[in-house]
Amino acid sequence: KDDGNGGGQCQRMGELTANDPKHFEKEPMSDTRVYVHKYKPTEEDVQWEHNGVVATVINGEAISVVHNRIADAGFAELTI
């Protein structure tokens, strides 16, 4: 029996009517969750920031390499 609502076949069960499971189509859902990295600085971190010194590049590493390492650690919005 057709339920008249475009739901396909129905089976009558007592007073309840249920659509035949063969006719269900699952709508794809996009995952829109965004992970926000939260960082609580220590007092030492705050002092370094106030002094304008956050890090010193040693061993002649390229700035782009250092930037990628910092981004990999979760600080993607950091400007060098």
PDB file of C-alpha atoms in Angstrom:
ATOM      1  CA  LYS A   1       0.000   0.000   0.000  1.00  0.00           C
ATOM      2  CA  ASP A   2       1.301   3.499  -0.870  1.00  0.00           C
ATOM      3  CA  ASP A   3       1.116   6.050   1.960  1.00  0.00           C
ATOM      4  CA  GLY A   4       0.430   8.915  -0.469  1.00  0.00           C
ATOM      5  CA  ASN A   5       3.332  10.992   0.880  1.00  0.00           C
ATOM      6  CA  GLY A   6       6.014   9.741  -1.489  1.00  0.00           C
ATOM      7  CA  GLY A   7       7.349   7.421   1.187  1.00  0.00           C
ATOM      8  CA  GLY A   8       6.888   4.287  -0.888  1.00  0.00           C
ATOM      9  CA  GLN A   9       5.516   1.022   0.433  1.00  0.00           C
ATOM     10  CA  CYS A  10       3.918   0.906   3.881  1.00  0.00           C
ATOM     11  CA  GLN A  11       3.075  -1.933   6.190  1.00  0.00           C
ATOM     12  CA  ARG A  12       0.140  -1.624   8.544  1.00  0.00           C
ATOM     13  CA  MET A  13       0.877  -2.715  12.121  1.00  0.00           C
ATOM     14  CA  GLY A  14      -2.201  -2.430  14.306  1.00  0.00           C
ATOM     15  CA  GLU A  15      -2.910   1.292  14.412  1.00  0.00           C
ATOM     16  CA  LEU A  16       0.636   2.266  13.333  1.00  0.00           C
ATOM     17  CA  THR A  17       1.845   2.611   9.761  1.00  0.00           C
ATOM     18  CA  ALA A  18       5.575   2.264   9.041  1.00  0.00           C
ATOM     19  CA  ASN A  19       7.453   2.769   5.786  1.00  0.00           C
ATOM     20  CA  ASP A  20       9.138  -0.289   4.299  1.00  0.00           C
ATOM     21  CA  PRO A  21      12.872   0.014   5.213  1.00  0.00           C
ATOM     22  CA  LYS A  22      13.896  -0.912   1.651  1.00  0.00           C
ATOM     23  CA  HIS A  23      12.706   2.503   0.493  1.00  0.00           C
ATOM     24  CA  PHE A  24      14.618   4.695   2.960  1.00  0.00           C
ATOM     25  CA  GLU A  25      17.385   6.854   1.556  1.00  0.00           C
ATOM     26  CA  LYS A  26      19.855   8.348   3.970  1.00  0.00           C
ATOM     27  CA  GLU A  27      20.644  11.979   3.250  1.00  0.00           C
ATOM     28  CA  PRO A  28      24.354  12.754   3.343  1.00  0.00           C
ATOM     29  CA  MET A  29      25.249  15.065   6.208  1.00  0.00           C
ATOM     30  CA  SER A  30      28.329  17.234   6.194  1.00  0.00           C
ATOM     31  CA  ASP A  31      30.435  17.469   9.313  1.00  0.00           C
ATOM     32  CA  THR A  32      30.674  21.187  10.083  1.00  0.00           C
ATOM     33  CA  ARG A  33      32.391  20.971  13.438  1.00  0.00           C
ATOM     34  CA  VAL A  34      35.526  23.098  13.796  1.00  0.00           C
ATOM     35  CA  TYR A  35      38.282  22.375  16.299  1.00  0.00           C
ATOM     36  CA  VAL A  36      39.412  25.520  18.081  1.00  0.00           C
ATOM     37  CA  HIS A  37      42.826  25.253  19.692  1.00  0.00           C
ATOM     38  CA  LYS A  38      42.838  26.779  23.158  1.00  0.00           C
ATOM     39  CA  TYR A  39      46.083  27.767  24.804  1.00  0.00           C
ATOM     40  CA  LYS A  40      46.497  29.170  28.291  1.00  0.00           C
ATOM     41  CA  PRO A  41      49.884  30.880  28.545  1.00  0.00           C
ATOM     42  CA  THR A  42      52.085  30.543  31.585  1.00  0.00           C
ATOM     43  CA  GLU A  43      53.421  33.609  33.370  1.00  0.00           C
ATOM     44  CA  GLU A  44      56.780  33.066  31.663  1.00  0.00           C
ATOM     45  CA  ASP A  45      55.075  33.023  28.228  1.00  0.00           C
ATOM     46  CA  VAL A  46      53.354  36.319  29.005  1.00  0.00           C
ATOM     47  CA  GLN A  47      56.646  37.890  30.120  1.00  0.00           C
ATOM     48  CA  TRP A  48      58.394  36.775  26.898  1.00  0.00           C
ATOM     49  CA  GLU A  49      55.545  38.201  24.843  1.00  0.00           C
ATOM     50  CA  HIS A  50      55.734  41.542  26.660  1.00  0.00           C
ATOM     51  CA  ASN A  51      59.469  41.679  25.979  1.00  0.00           C
ATOM     52  CA  GLY A  52      58.856  40.968  22.286  1.00  0.00           C
ATOM     53  CA  VAL A  53      60.946  37.784  22.294  1.00  0.00           C
ATOM     54  CA  VAL A  54      59.012  34.603  21.693  1.00  0.00           C
ATOM     55  CA  ALA A  55      61.618  32.417  20.006  1.00  0.00           C
ATOM     56  CA  THR A  56      65.140  32.510  18.646  1.00  0.00           C
ATOM     57  CA  VAL A  57      66.048  30.605  15.486  1.00  0.00           C
ATOM     58  CA  ILE A  58      69.260  28.617  15.948  1.00  0.00           C
ATOM     59  CA  ASN A  59      71.307  26.278  13.757  1.00  0.00           C
ATOM     60  CA  GLY A  60      70.586  28.371  10.661  1.00  0.00           C
ATOM     61  CA  GLU A  61      67.120  26.900  10.065  1.00  0.00           C
ATOM     62  CA  ALA A  62      65.012  28.554   7.396  1.00  0.00           C
ATOM     63  CA  ILE A  63      62.126  30.636   8.714  1.00  0.00           C
ATOM     64  CA  SER A  64      59.676  28.662   6.550  1.00  0.00           C
ATOM     65  CA  VAL A  65      60.789  25.421   8.240  1.00  0.00           C
ATOM     66  CA  VAL A  66      60.331  26.966  11.679  1.00  0.00           C
ATOM     67  CA  HIS A  67      56.921  28.343  10.653  1.00  0.00           C
ATOM     68  CA  ASN A  68      55.804  24.884   9.435  1.00  0.00           C
ATOM     69  CA  ARG A  69      56.901  23.277  12.702  1.00  0.00           C
ATOM     70  CA  ILE A  70      54.972  25.850  14.707  1.00  0.00           C
ATOM     71  CA  ALA A  71      51.888  25.335  12.497  1.00  0.00           C
ATOM     72  CA  ASP A  72      52.193  21.551  12.944  1.00  0.00           C
ATOM     73  CA  ALA A  73      52.147  22.120  16.710  1.00  0.00           C
ATOM     74  CA  GLY A  74      48.708  23.727  16.369  1.00  0.00           C
ATOM     75  CA  PHE A  75      49.537  27.415  16.074  1.00  0.00           C
ATOM     76  CA  ALA A  76      48.495  27.879  12.431  1.00  0.00           C
ATOM     77  CA  GLU A  77      47.520  31.546  12.804  1.00  0.00           C
ATOM     78  CA  LEU A  78      50.900  32.628  14.182  1.00  0.00           C
ATOM     79  CA  THR A  79      52.687  35.343  12.211  1.00  0.00           C
ATOM     80  CA  ILE A  80      56.468  35.230  11.963  1.00  0.00           C
TER      81      ILE A  80
END
